mmCIF file of C-alpha atoms in Angstrom:
data_model
loop_
_atom_site.group_PDB
_atom_site.id
_atom_site.type_symbol
_atom_site.label_atom_id
_atom_site.label_comp_id
_atom_site.label_asym_id
_atom_site.label_seq_id
_atom_site.Cartn_x
_atom_site.Cartn_y
_atom_site.Cartn_z
ATOM 1 C CA UNK V 1 9.881 -9.858 -2.647
ATOM 2 C CA UNK V 2 11.716 -8.371 0.312
ATOM 3 C CA UNK V 3 11.060 -4.872 1.609
ATOM 4 C CA UNK V 4 13.932 -3.049 3.291
ATOM 5 C CA UNK V 5 13.599 -3.297 7.059
ATOM 6 C CA UNK V 6 15.509 -2.794 10.297
ATOM 7 C CA UNK V 7 17.352 -6.102 9.905
ATOM 8 C CA UNK V 8 19.091 -4.789 6.790
ATOM 9 C CA UNK V 9 22.306 -2.800 7.095
ATOM 10 C CA UNK V 10 22.648 0.698 5.661
ATOM 11 C CA UNK V 11 25.397 3.203 5.114
ATOM 12 C CA UNK V 12 23.803 6.299 3.638
ATOM 13 C CA UNK V 13 26.871 8.467 4.298
ATOM 14 C CA UNK V 14 28.931 6.991 1.461
ATOM 15 C CA UNK V 15 29.869 9.450 -1.251
ATOM 16 C CA UNK V 16 29.163 6.863 -3.968
ATOM 17 C CA UNK V 17 25.628 6.224 -2.752
ATOM 18 C CA UNK V 18 24.030 4.152 0.005
ATOM 19 C CA UNK V 19 25.471 0.747 0.653
ATOM 20 C CA UNK V 20 22.935 -1.787 1.822
ATOM 21 C CA UNK V 21 23.382 -5.449 2.652
ATOM 22 C CA UNK V 22 20.431 -7.683 3.398
ATOM 23 C CA UNK V 23 20.208 -8.968 6.982
ATOM 24 C CA UNK V 24 23.430 -7.533 8.368
ATOM 25 C CA UNK V 25 22.402 -5.182 11.158
ATOM 26 C CA UNK V 26 22.691 -7.823 13.922
ATOM 27 C CA UNK V 27 24.664 -11.051 13.950
ATOM 28 C CA UNK V 28 21.734 -13.052 15.337
ATOM 29 C CA UNK V 29 19.608 -12.188 12.283
ATOM 30 C CA UNK V 30 22.335 -12.418 9.644
ATOM 31 C CA UNK V 31 21.268 -15.910 8.614
ATOM 32 C CA UNK V 32 17.758 -15.175 7.250
ATOM 33 C CA UNK V 33 15.912 -12.790 4.944
ATOM 34 C CA UNK V 34 12.179 -12.307 5.356
ATOM 35 C CA UNK V 35 10.286 -12.147 2.073
ATOM 36 C CA UNK V 36 6.760 -12.541 0.763
ATOM 37 C CA UNK V 37 4.968 -14.133 -2.176
ATOM 38 C CA UNK V 38 2.348 -11.746 -3.513
ATOM 39 C CA UNK V 39 -1.091 -13.052 -4.415
ATOM 40 C CA UNK V 40 -3.244 -10.442 -6.156
ATOM 41 C CA UNK V 41 -6.406 -12.302 -5.115
ATOM 42 C CA UNK V 42 -5.789 -11.537 -1.449
ATOM 43 C CA UNK V 43 -6.547 -7.832 -1.337
ATOM 44 C CA UNK V 44 -8.141 -6.481 1.827
ATOM 45 C CA UNK V 45 -11.211 -4.281 2.239
ATOM 46 C CA UNK V 46 -9.252 -1.304 0.904
ATOM 47 C CA UNK V 47 -8.138 -3.326 -2.159
ATOM 48 C CA UNK V 48 -4.455 -3.027 -1.247
ATOM 49 C CA UNK V 49 -1.936 -5.607 -2.488
ATOM 50 C CA UNK V 50 -1.039 -7.808 0.533
ATOM 51 C CA UNK V 51 2.443 -6.460 1.286
ATOM 52 C CA UNK V 52 4.209 -6.061 4.614
ATOM 53 C CA UNK V 53 4.308 -2.297 4.022
ATOM 54 C CA UNK V 54 2.335 -0.085 1.656
ATOM 55 C CA UNK V 55 5.208 2.409 1.282
ATOM 56 C CA UNK V 56 8.533 0.591 1.713
ATOM 57 C CA UNK V 57 10.956 -0.028 -1.158
ATOM 58 C CA UNK V 58 12.672 -3.367 -1.625
ATOM 59 C CA UNK V 59 13.980 -6.062 -3.957
ATOM 60 C CA UNK V 60 12.462 -8.709 -6.199
ATOM 61 C CA UNK V 61 14.231 -12.071 -5.946
ATOM 62 C CA UNK V 62 14.829 -14.637 -8.663
ATOM 63 C CA UNK V 63 13.371 -17.889 -7.260
ATOM 64 C CA UNK V 64 16.070 -19.884 -9.058
ATOM 65 C CA UNK V 65 18.713 -18.388 -6.781
ATOM 66 C CA UNK V 66 17.074 -18.394 -3.342
ATOM 67 C CA UNK V 67 16.684 -21.175 -0.790
ATOM 68 C CA UNK V 68 13.381 -21.334 1.081
ATOM 69 C CA UNK V 69 13.764 -22.441 4.695
ATOM 70 C CA UNK V 70 10.113 -22.209 5.711
ATOM 71 C CA UNK V 71 6.984 -20.124 5.215
ATOM 72 C CA UNK V 72 3.932 -18.875 7.114
ATOM 73 C CA UNK V 73 0.485 -17.944 5.775
ATOM 74 C CA UNK V 74 0.623 -14.694 7.773
ATOM 75 C CA UNK V 75 3.260 -12.757 9.684
ATOM 76 C CA UNK V 76 5.280 -15.453 11.470
ATOM 77 C CA UNK V 77 6.652 -13.242 14.242
ATOM 78 C CA UNK V 78 10.007 -14.931 13.702
ATOM 79 C CA UNK V 79 12.717 -12.511 14.833
ATOM 80 C CA UNK V 80 13.132 -14.277 18.181
ATOM 81 C CA UNK V 81 13.825 -17.639 16.509
ATOM 82 C CA UNK V 82 17.620 -17.423 16.362
ATOM 83 C CA UNK V 83 20.385 -20.009 15.977
ATOM 84 C CA UNK V 84 23.704 -20.062 17.855
ATOM 85 C CA UNK V 85 25.901 -19.995 15.881
ATOM 86 C CA UNK V 86 23.827 -18.329 13.128
ATOM 87 C CA UNK V 87 22.914 -20.516 10.186
ATOM 88 C CA UNK V 88 21.144 -23.725 9.267
ATOM 89 C CA UNK V 89 22.181 -26.806 11.220
ATOM 90 C CA UNK V 90 20.719 -30.157 12.238
ATOM 91 C CA UNK V 91 19.583 -28.512 15.472
ATOM 92 C CA UNK V 92 18.248 -25.164 14.240
ATOM 93 C CA UNK V 93 16.717 -23.494 11.199
ATOM 94 C CA UNK V 94 16.721 -19.657 11.387
ATOM 95 C CA UNK V 95 13.309 -18.055 11.714
ATOM 96 C CA UNK V 96 11.552 -21.430 11.514
ATOM 97 C CA UNK V 97 9.932 -23.304 14.350
ATOM 98 C CA UNK V 98 6.911 -25.355 15.211
ATOM 99 C CA UNK V 99 4.042 -23.520 16.884
ATOM 100 C CA UNK V 100 4.984 -24.711 20.349
ATOM 101 C CA UNK V 101 8.514 -23.347 20.057
ATOM 102 C CA UNK V 102 8.286 -20.105 18.237
ATOM 103 C CA UNK V 103 5.789 -18.446 15.895
ATOM 104 C CA UNK V 104 4.095 -15.574 17.661
ATOM 105 C CA UNK V 105 1.606 -14.690 14.941
ATOM 106 C CA UNK V 106 1.113 -17.492 12.422
ATOM 107 C CA UNK V 107 -0.577 -20.697 13.556
ATOM 108 C CA UNK V 108 1.513 -23.056 11.439
ATOM 109 C CA UNK V 109 4.855 -23.309 9.669
ATOM 110 C CA UNK V 110 5.482 -24.983 6.288
ATOM 111 C CA UNK V 111 8.948 -26.335 5.577
ATOM 112 C CA UNK V 112 11.053 -25.617 2.491
ATOM 113 C CA UNK V 113 9.954 -25.082 -1.084
ATOM 114 C CA UNK V 114 7.756 -28.187 -0.933
ATOM 115 C CA UNK V 115 5.460 -26.425 1.512
ATOM 116 C CA UNK V 116 4.916 -23.232 -0.503
ATOM 117 C CA UNK V 117 1.823 -24.516 -2.318
ATOM 118 C CA UNK V 118 0.127 -25.601 0.913
ATOM 119 C CA UNK V 119 1.009 -22.307 2.559
ATOM 120 C CA UNK V 120 -0.528 -20.284 -0.289
ATOM 121 C CA UNK V 121 -3.667 -22.448 -0.255
ATOM 122 C CA UNK V 122 -4.027 -21.892 3.492
ATOM 123 C CA UNK V 123 -3.513 -18.144 3.066
ATOM 124 C CA UNK V 124 -6.202 -18.016 0.389
ATOM 125 C CA UNK V 125 -8.620 -20.049 2.515
ATOM 126 C CA UNK V 126 -8.194 -17.550 5.364
ATOM 127 C CA UNK V 127 -8.544 -14.505 3.140
ATOM 128 C CA UNK V 128 -10.528 -11.647 4.605
ATOM 129 C CA UNK V 129 -12.049 -8.434 3.290
ATOM 130 C CA UNK V 130 -11.313 -6.792 6.619
ATOM 131 C CA UNK V 131 -8.484 -4.370 7.342
ATOM 132 C CA UNK V 132 -5.965 -7.212 7.809
ATOM 133 C CA UNK V 133 -3.321 -7.017 5.093
ATOM 134 C CA UNK V 134 -3.086 -10.839 4.876
ATOM 135 C CA UNK V 135 0.540 -10.912 3.710
ATOM 136 C CA UNK V 136 2.537 -14.117 4.096
ATOM 137 C CA UNK V 137 6.132 -14.562 5.269
ATOM 138 C CA UNK V 138 8.741 -16.671 3.510
ATOM 139 C CA UNK V 139 12.067 -17.181 5.301
ATOM 140 C CA UNK V 140 15.069 -17.359 2.959
ATOM 141 C CA UNK V 141 18.608 -18.554 3.723
ATOM 142 C CA UNK V 142 20.631 -15.322 3.831
ATOM 143 C CA UNK V 143 24.014 -17.076 3.537
ATOM 144 C CA UNK V 144 22.839 -18.885 0.400
ATOM 145 C CA UNK V 145 21.384 -15.663 -1.021
ATOM 146 C CA UNK V 146 24.579 -13.664 -0.528
ATOM 147 C CA UNK V 147 26.550 -16.412 -2.254
ATOM 148 C CA UNK V 148 24.288 -15.993 -5.285
ATOM 149 C CA UNK V 149 24.451 -12.223 -5.723
ATOM 150 C CA UNK V 150 23.798 -10.503 -8.025
ATOM 151 C CA UNK V 151 21.842 -13.270 -9.795
ATOM 152 C CA UNK V 152 19.434 -13.578 -6.846
ATOM 153 C CA UNK V 153 18.134 -10.028 -7.354
ATOM 154 C CA UNK V 154 15.895 -9.463 -10.367
ATOM 155 C CA UNK V 155 14.947 -5.857 -9.643
ATOM 156 C CA UNK V 156 14.799 -3.080 -7.074
ATOM 157 C CA UNK V 157 11.442 -1.379 -6.603
ATOM 158 C CA UNK V 158 9.798 1.506 -4.836
ATOM 159 C CA UNK V 159 6.097 2.057 -4.185
ATOM 160 C CA UNK V 160 4.217 4.887 -5.842
ATOM 161 C CA UNK V 161 6.310 8.020 -5.868
ATOM 162 C CA UNK V 162 8.293 9.871 -3.238
ATOM 163 C CA UNK V 163 6.133 11.081 -0.380
ATOM 164 C CA UNK V 164 7.544 13.908 1.686
ATOM 165 C CA UNK V 165 5.371 12.954 4.644
ATOM 166 C CA UNK V 166 6.617 9.369 4.744
ATOM 167 C CA UNK V 167 10.259 10.172 4.039
ATOM 168 C CA UNK V 168 10.404 12.800 6.778
ATOM 169 C CA UNK V 169 8.591 10.760 9.393
ATOM 170 C CA UNK V 170 10.448 9.568 12.488
ATOM 171 C CA UNK V 171 9.870 5.816 12.224
ATOM 172 C CA UNK V 172 12.833 3.490 11.786
ATOM 173 C CA UNK V 173 12.228 2.795 8.092
ATOM 174 C CA UNK V 174 12.253 6.513 7.327
ATOM 175 C CA UNK V 175 15.438 7.017 9.342
ATOM 176 C CA UNK V 176 17.066 4.364 7.151
ATOM 177 C CA UNK V 177 15.468 6.020 4.107
ATOM 178 C CA UNK V 178 14.291 2.555 3.189
ATOM 179 C CA UNK V 179 10.877 3.465 1.887
ATOM 180 C CA UNK V 180 11.675 6.417 -0.342
ATOM 181 C CA UNK V 181 12.032 6.504 -4.080
ATOM 182 C CA UNK V 182 15.271 8.425 -3.620
ATOM 183 C CA UNK V 183 16.775 5.621 -1.518
ATOM 184 C CA UNK V 184 15.688 2.959 -4.010
ATOM 185 C CA UNK V 185 17.299 4.901 -6.841
ATOM 186 C CA UNK V 186 20.593 5.245 -4.974
ATOM 187 C CA UNK V 187 20.543 1.595 -3.915
ATOM 188 C CA UNK V 188 19.898 0.589 -7.514
ATOM 189 C CA UNK V 189 22.786 2.705 -8.762
ATOM 190 C CA UNK V 190 25.072 1.224 -6.099
ATOM 191 C CA UNK V 191 24.079 -2.345 -7.008
ATOM 192 C CA UNK V 192 24.702 -1.794 -10.733
ATOM 193 C CA UNK V 193 28.060 -0.156 -10.089
ATOM 194 C CA UNK V 194 29.217 -2.748 -7.556
ATOM 195 C CA UNK V 195 28.430 -5.727 -9.796
ATOM 196 C CA UNK V 196 29.088 -3.997 -13.152
ATOM 197 C CA UNK V 197 25.503 -4.519 -14.306
ATOM 198 C CA UNK V 198 23.174 -2.586 -16.581
ATOM 199 C CA UNK V 199 19.633 -1.457 -15.836
ATOM 200 C CA UNK V 200 18.446 -3.914 -18.485
ATOM 201 C CA UNK V 201 19.849 -6.744 -16.342
ATOM 202 C CA UNK V 202 18.494 -5.442 -13.020
ATOM 203 C CA UNK V 203 15.863 -2.719 -13.578
ATOM 204 C CA UNK V 204 14.470 -0.171 -11.168
ATOM 205 C CA UNK V 205 10.689 -0.557 -10.989
ATOM 206 C CA UNK V 206 7.715 1.337 -9.596
ATOM 207 C CA UNK V 207 5.113 -0.826 -7.873
ATOM 208 C CA UNK V 208 1.481 0.322 -7.786
ATOM 209 C CA UNK V 209 -0.072 -1.435 -4.803
ATOM 210 C CA UNK V 210 -3.625 -0.457 -5.776
ATOM 211 C CA UNK V 211 -3.504 -1.357 -9.471
ATOM 212 C CA UNK V 212 -5.947 -4.084 -10.444
ATOM 213 C CA UNK V 213 -6.241 -5.779 -13.807
ATOM 214 C CA UNK V 214 -2.997 -4.273 -15.080
ATOM 215 C CA UNK V 215 0.668 -5.102 -14.548
ATOM 216 C CA UNK V 216 1.656 -3.779 -11.094
ATOM 217 C CA UNK V 217 5.219 -2.856 -12.134
ATOM 218 C CA UNK V 218 6.348 -0.135 -14.506
ATOM 219 C CA UNK V 219 9.645 1.518 -15.397
ATOM 220 C CA UNK V 220 9.562 4.814 -13.483
ATOM 221 C CA UNK V 221 11.427 6.805 -16.135
ATOM 222 C CA UNK V 222 9.480 5.417 -19.092
ATOM 223 C CA UNK V 223 5.894 6.731 -19.189
ATOM 224 C CA UNK V 224 5.049 4.259 -21.962
ATOM 225 C CA UNK V 225 5.489 1.339 -19.544
ATOM 226 C CA UNK V 226 2.825 2.656 -17.138
ATOM 227 C CA UNK V 227 -0.297 0.674 -17.939
ATOM 228 C CA UNK V 228 -2.525 2.979 -15.908
ATOM 229 C CA UNK V 229 -1.802 5.994 -18.073
ATOM 230 C CA UNK V 230 -1.194 4.387 -21.490
ATOM 231 C CA UNK V 231 -4.315 3.463 -23.446
ATOM 232 C CA UNK V 232 -4.668 0.448 -25.716
ATOM 233 C CA UNK V 233 -4.301 2.837 -28.648
ATOM 234 C CA UNK V 234 -0.908 3.994 -27.365
ATOM 235 C CA UNK V 235 -1.984 7.374 -26.004
ATOM 236 C CA UNK V 236 -0.764 8.714 -22.652
ATOM 237 C CA UNK V 237 -3.693 10.000 -20.580
ATOM 238 C CA UNK V 238 -2.832 12.114 -17.544
ATOM 239 C CA UNK V 239 -6.363 12.640 -16.159
ATOM 240 C CA UNK V 240 -9.977 11.542 -16.648
ATOM 241 C CA UNK V 241 -13.281 13.115 -15.706
ATOM 242 C CA UNK V 242 -16.331 11.521 -14.062
ATOM 243 C CA UNK V 243 -19.861 12.420 -15.162
ATOM 244 C CA UNK V 244 -23.420 11.046 -14.813
ATOM 245 C CA UNK V 245 -22.770 10.508 -11.110
ATOM 246 C CA UNK V 246 -25.460 8.589 -9.235
ATOM 247 C CA UNK V 247 -25.685 6.196 -6.322
ATOM 248 C CA UNK V 248 -28.055 3.475 -5.173
ATOM 249 C CA UNK V 249 -28.846 1.982 -1.747
ATOM 250 C CA UNK V 250 -27.452 4.917 0.197
ATOM 251 C CA UNK V 251 -27.911 4.497 3.943
ATOM 252 C CA UNK V 252 -31.579 4.921 4.971
ATOM 253 C CA UNK V 253 -33.624 8.005 5.735
ATOM 254 C CA UNK V 254 -30.764 9.724 7.523
ATOM 255 C CA UNK V 255 -29.249 10.539 4.136
ATOM 256 C CA UNK V 256 -31.502 13.535 3.551
ATOM 257 C CA UNK V 257 -29.066 15.389 1.301
ATOM 258 C CA UNK V 258 -26.176 13.167 0.199
ATOM 259 C CA UNK V 259 -23.062 14.886 -1.066
ATOM 260 C CA UNK V 260 -20.305 13.121 -3.009
ATOM 261 C CA UNK V 261 -16.657 13.839 -2.213
ATOM 262 C CA UNK V 262 -13.918 12.573 -4.541
ATOM 263 C CA UNK V 263 -10.243 12.201 -3.588
ATOM 264 C CA UNK V 264 -7.101 11.279 -5.496
ATOM 265 C CA UNK V 265 -6.159 8.495 -3.103
ATOM 266 C CA UNK V 266 -7.786 7.508 0.168
ATOM 267 C CA UNK V 267 -7.959 10.399 2.620
ATOM 268 C CA UNK V 268 -5.947 12.747 0.387
ATOM 269 C CA UNK V 269 -7.872 15.807 1.567
ATOM 270 C CA UNK V 270 -5.722 18.218 -0.418
ATOM 271 C CA UNK V 271 -7.313 16.881 -3.630
ATOM 272 C CA UNK V 272 -10.930 16.617 -2.483
ATOM 273 C CA UNK V 273 -13.683 17.764 -4.875
ATOM 274 C CA UNK V 274 -17.284 18.079 -3.699
ATOM 275 C CA UNK V 275 -20.535 17.941 -5.617
ATOM 276 C CA UNK V 276 -22.935 20.851 -5.414
ATOM 277 C CA UNK V 277 -26.096 19.960 -7.316
ATOM 278 C CA UNK V 278 -28.362 17.286 -5.873
ATOM 279 C CA UNK V 279 -31.362 15.464 -7.287
ATOM 280 C CA UNK V 280 -33.356 12.363 -6.443
ATOM 281 C CA UNK V 281 -34.337 10.667 -3.218
ATOM 282 C CA UNK V 282 -32.042 10.127 -0.283
ATOM 283 C CA UNK V 283 -31.390 6.456 -1.074
ATOM 284 C CA UNK V 284 -30.852 6.980 -4.816
ATOM 285 C CA UNK V 285 -29.210 10.363 -5.221
ATOM 286 C CA UNK V 286 -27.767 11.728 -8.431
ATOM 287 C CA UNK V 287 -25.536 14.703 -9.020
ATOM 288 C CA UNK V 288 -26.725 16.038 -12.367
ATOM 289 C CA UNK V 289 -24.395 18.222 -14.362
ATOM 290 C CA UNK V 290 -21.409 17.569 -12.114
ATOM 291 C CA UNK V 291 -18.029 16.839 -13.681
ATOM 292 C CA UNK V 292 -15.159 15.838 -11.406
ATOM 293 C CA UNK V 293 -11.686 15.183 -12.847
ATOM 294 C CA UNK V 294 -8.937 13.074 -11.247
ATOM 295 C CA UNK V 295 -5.295 12.594 -12.150
ATOM 296 C CA UNK V 296 -3.872 9.273 -13.315
ATOM 297 C CA UNK V 297 -0.282 10.339 -12.676
ATOM 298 C CA UNK V 298 1.890 8.230 -10.332
ATOM 299 C CA UNK V 299 1.394 8.663 -6.605
ATOM 300 C CA UNK V 300 1.466 6.263 -3.673
ATOM 301 C CA UNK V 301 -2.305 5.657 -3.829
ATOM 302 C CA UNK V 302 -3.432 5.968 -7.441
ATOM 303 C CA UNK V 303 -7.091 5.145 -6.849
ATOM 304 C CA UNK V 304 -10.030 7.499 -7.062
ATOM 305 C CA UNK V 305 -11.754 7.369 -3.673
ATOM 306 C CA UNK V 306 -15.282 8.422 -2.800
ATOM 307 C CA UNK V 307 -17.198 9.568 0.284
ATOM 308 C CA UNK V 308 -20.967 9.907 0.428
ATOM 309 C CA UNK V 309 -21.746 12.423 3.175
ATOM 310 C CA UNK V 310 -24.992 13.917 4.439
ATOM 311 C CA UNK V 311 -24.595 17.614 3.693
ATOM 312 C CA UNK V 312 -27.878 18.416 5.473
ATOM 313 C CA UNK V 313 -26.338 17.442 8.796
ATOM 314 C CA UNK V 314 -23.003 19.234 8.489
ATOM 315 C CA UNK V 315 -22.019 20.566 11.906
ATOM 316 C CA UNK V 316 -21.167 24.247 12.096
ATOM 317 C CA UNK V 317 -17.442 24.966 12.169
ATOM 318 C CA UNK V 318 -16.037 25.191 15.671
ATOM 319 C CA UNK V 319 -15.114 28.729 16.705
ATOM 320 C CA UNK V 320 -11.393 29.528 16.665
ATOM 321 C CA UNK V 321 -9.613 28.955 19.996
ATOM 322 C CA UNK V 322 -9.403 31.975 22.262
ATOM 323 C CA UNK V 323 -6.088 33.837 22.452
ATOM 324 C CA UNK V 324 -3.782 32.629 25.248
ATOM 325 C CA UNK V 325 -4.531 35.588 27.502
ATOM 326 C CA UNK V 326 -8.260 34.741 27.399
ATOM 327 C CA UNK V 327 -7.847 31.249 28.889
ATOM 328 C CA UNK V 328 -8.792 30.708 32.517
ATOM 329 C CA UNK V 329 -9.179 27.915 35.037
ATOM 330 C CA UNK V 330 -12.952 28.110 34.531
ATOM 331 C CA UNK V 331 -12.782 27.220 30.816
ATOM 332 C CA UNK V 332 -14.945 24.169 30.104
ATOM 333 C CA UNK V 333 -13.094 21.487 28.061
ATOM 334 C CA UNK V 334 -15.624 18.714 28.637
ATOM 335 C CA UNK V 335 -16.981 18.804 25.085
ATOM 336 C CA UNK V 336 -13.650 18.439 23.266
ATOM 337 C CA UNK V 337 -14.421 14.851 22.329
ATOM 338 C CA UNK V 338 -18.185 14.929 21.969
ATOM 339 C CA UNK V 339 -18.119 14.837 18.157
ATOM 340 C CA UNK V 340 -16.031 12.430 16.115
ATOM 341 C CA UNK V 341 -16.587 14.423 12.906
ATOM 342 C CA UNK V 342 -13.812 16.666 11.665
ATOM 343 C CA UNK V 343 -14.389 20.382 12.001
ATOM 344 C CA UNK V 344 -17.409 21.272 9.878
ATOM 345 C CA UNK V 345 -17.491 17.966 7.970
ATOM 346 C CA UNK V 346 -20.855 16.298 7.248
ATOM 347 C CA UNK V 347 -21.368 12.761 8.627
ATOM 348 C CA UNK V 348 -19.779 10.048 6.519
ATOM 349 C CA UNK V 349 -22.305 7.492 5.226
ATOM 350 C CA UNK V 350 -20.360 5.366 2.724
ATOM 351 C CA UNK V 351 -16.870 5.196 1.263
ATOM 352 C CA UNK V 352 -14.931 3.206 -1.343
ATOM 353 C CA UNK V 353 -12.163 3.384 -3.952
ATOM 354 C CA UNK V 354 -11.547 2.308 -7.548
ATOM 355 C CA UNK V 355 -8.468 2.266 -9.791
ATOM 356 C CA UNK V 356 -9.098 4.107 -13.053
ATOM 357 C CA UNK V 357 -6.907 3.760 -16.134
ATOM 358 C CA UNK V 358 -6.578 5.327 -19.564
ATOM 359 C CA UNK V 359 -8.730 2.503 -20.894
ATOM 360 C CA UNK V 360 -11.604 3.485 -18.566
ATOM 361 C CA UNK V 361 -12.549 6.338 -20.924
ATOM 362 C CA UNK V 362 -15.969 5.817 -22.497
ATOM 363 C CA UNK V 363 -17.031 3.221 -19.954
ATOM 364 C CA UNK V 364 -19.610 3.258 -17.186
ATOM 365 C CA UNK V 365 -18.031 2.243 -13.896
ATOM 366 C CA UNK V 366 -19.558 0.983 -10.675
ATOM 367 C CA UNK V 367 -17.802 0.981 -7.313
ATOM 368 C CA UNK V 368 -19.115 -0.604 -4.144
ATOM 369 C CA UNK V 369 -19.180 1.753 -1.173
ATOM 370 C CA UNK V 370 -19.018 0.275 2.299
ATOM 371 C CA UNK V 371 -21.307 1.609 5.001
ATOM 372 C CA UNK V 372 -19.380 3.699 7.490
ATOM 373 C CA UNK V 373 -21.767 3.053 10.364
ATOM 374 C CA UNK V 374 -22.244 -0.358 11.950
ATOM 375 C CA UNK V 375 -24.147 -2.618 9.596
ATOM 376 C CA UNK V 376 -23.860 -4.592 6.392
ATOM 377 C CA UNK V 377 -25.596 -2.333 3.890
ATOM 378 C CA UNK V 378 -23.523 -1.199 0.948
ATOM 379 C CA UNK V 379 -24.202 1.524 -1.581
ATOM 380 C CA UNK V 380 -23.087 1.480 -5.218
ATOM 381 C CA UNK V 381 -21.765 4.515 -7.069
ATOM 382 C CA UNK V 382 -22.152 4.667 -10.866
ATOM 383 C CA UNK V 383 -20.469 7.128 -13.216
ATOM 384 C CA UNK V 384 -19.213 7.538 -16.753
ATOM 385 C CA UNK V 385 -15.510 8.142 -17.450
ATOM 386 C CA UNK V 386 -14.732 10.801 -20.039
ATOM 387 C CA UNK V 387 -11.653 12.361 -21.514
ATOM 388 C CA UNK V 388 -10.361 15.485 -19.828
ATOM 389 C CA UNK V 389 -11.050 18.523 -21.992
#
């Protein structure tokens, strides 16, 4: 898979839709395309598929029509490895070099298709549950790829659904509109029109980077292809509800009154729901009678995410800032950074996420919650998944 980046060329002003060509922005990079092989086993601590970007659209290649020059078990840092003139020769291979000559991130390079297996084994051996995304980098021959269009492209994909925040941001991918659903749709239309193809030959796909245990791709305009929302009985389920909420091994005595916060996606504060009732000891709390419902509909992060917070230690909300005329040189700003908690938010004890599907209904789920403070203790949240009434 290749995700659109700043090496690709774009013309979004065309009346017939955006024209994009892989690796054409600069002559020195026109001889390679950076791609990645996705291994579902290599998710990080946040259970994200190991991609270069969690939001950027791109293309899926047909391995029968691409030529692998080399690969790295992590980001190779290869943009500075250029050939003059561009292209493969006996003296230079674009984006590929031994450690002493080039790679700025990866510790080793594997050559050609024969090295792919060793590269993947090395990547798996170095896998980490930390924040590192652990994606690999596979360098493809761009000249060879362009000679084999459109056969080299199996599909165009976007991640989740359009996000106004991402698409309006000022980074270079957003300026190229390379990580929006809208751009992927226009690029797909342009590709089909240019090569006289049908969507059956080269489909547009939605990729769910957090989906586990189900197919990560679905047809965005066909709800029956979305394995998160379609049950085994063929029913589309748009939301589920969580009941019988309880946790074990919550962080120590400091958790005097644990509260459970549930989000539709990590940090999606606009969807947060908070428990009210509380029963049980601090380390094994339960929230009897609570019923929290979450949507299964497509979004960039389709997981249900959970915070355990100590409601007994919630700081009082900060007073509103004084009007401008009330400010003076004697105002004391020394305490602006004395509290890392958000305004009025209880201390965070544990957090974690889990992907729910239509087939979760009727099952008891358990999700491991990492400890937010320094340490190795982990809590476990248990709940039953029920149908939304």
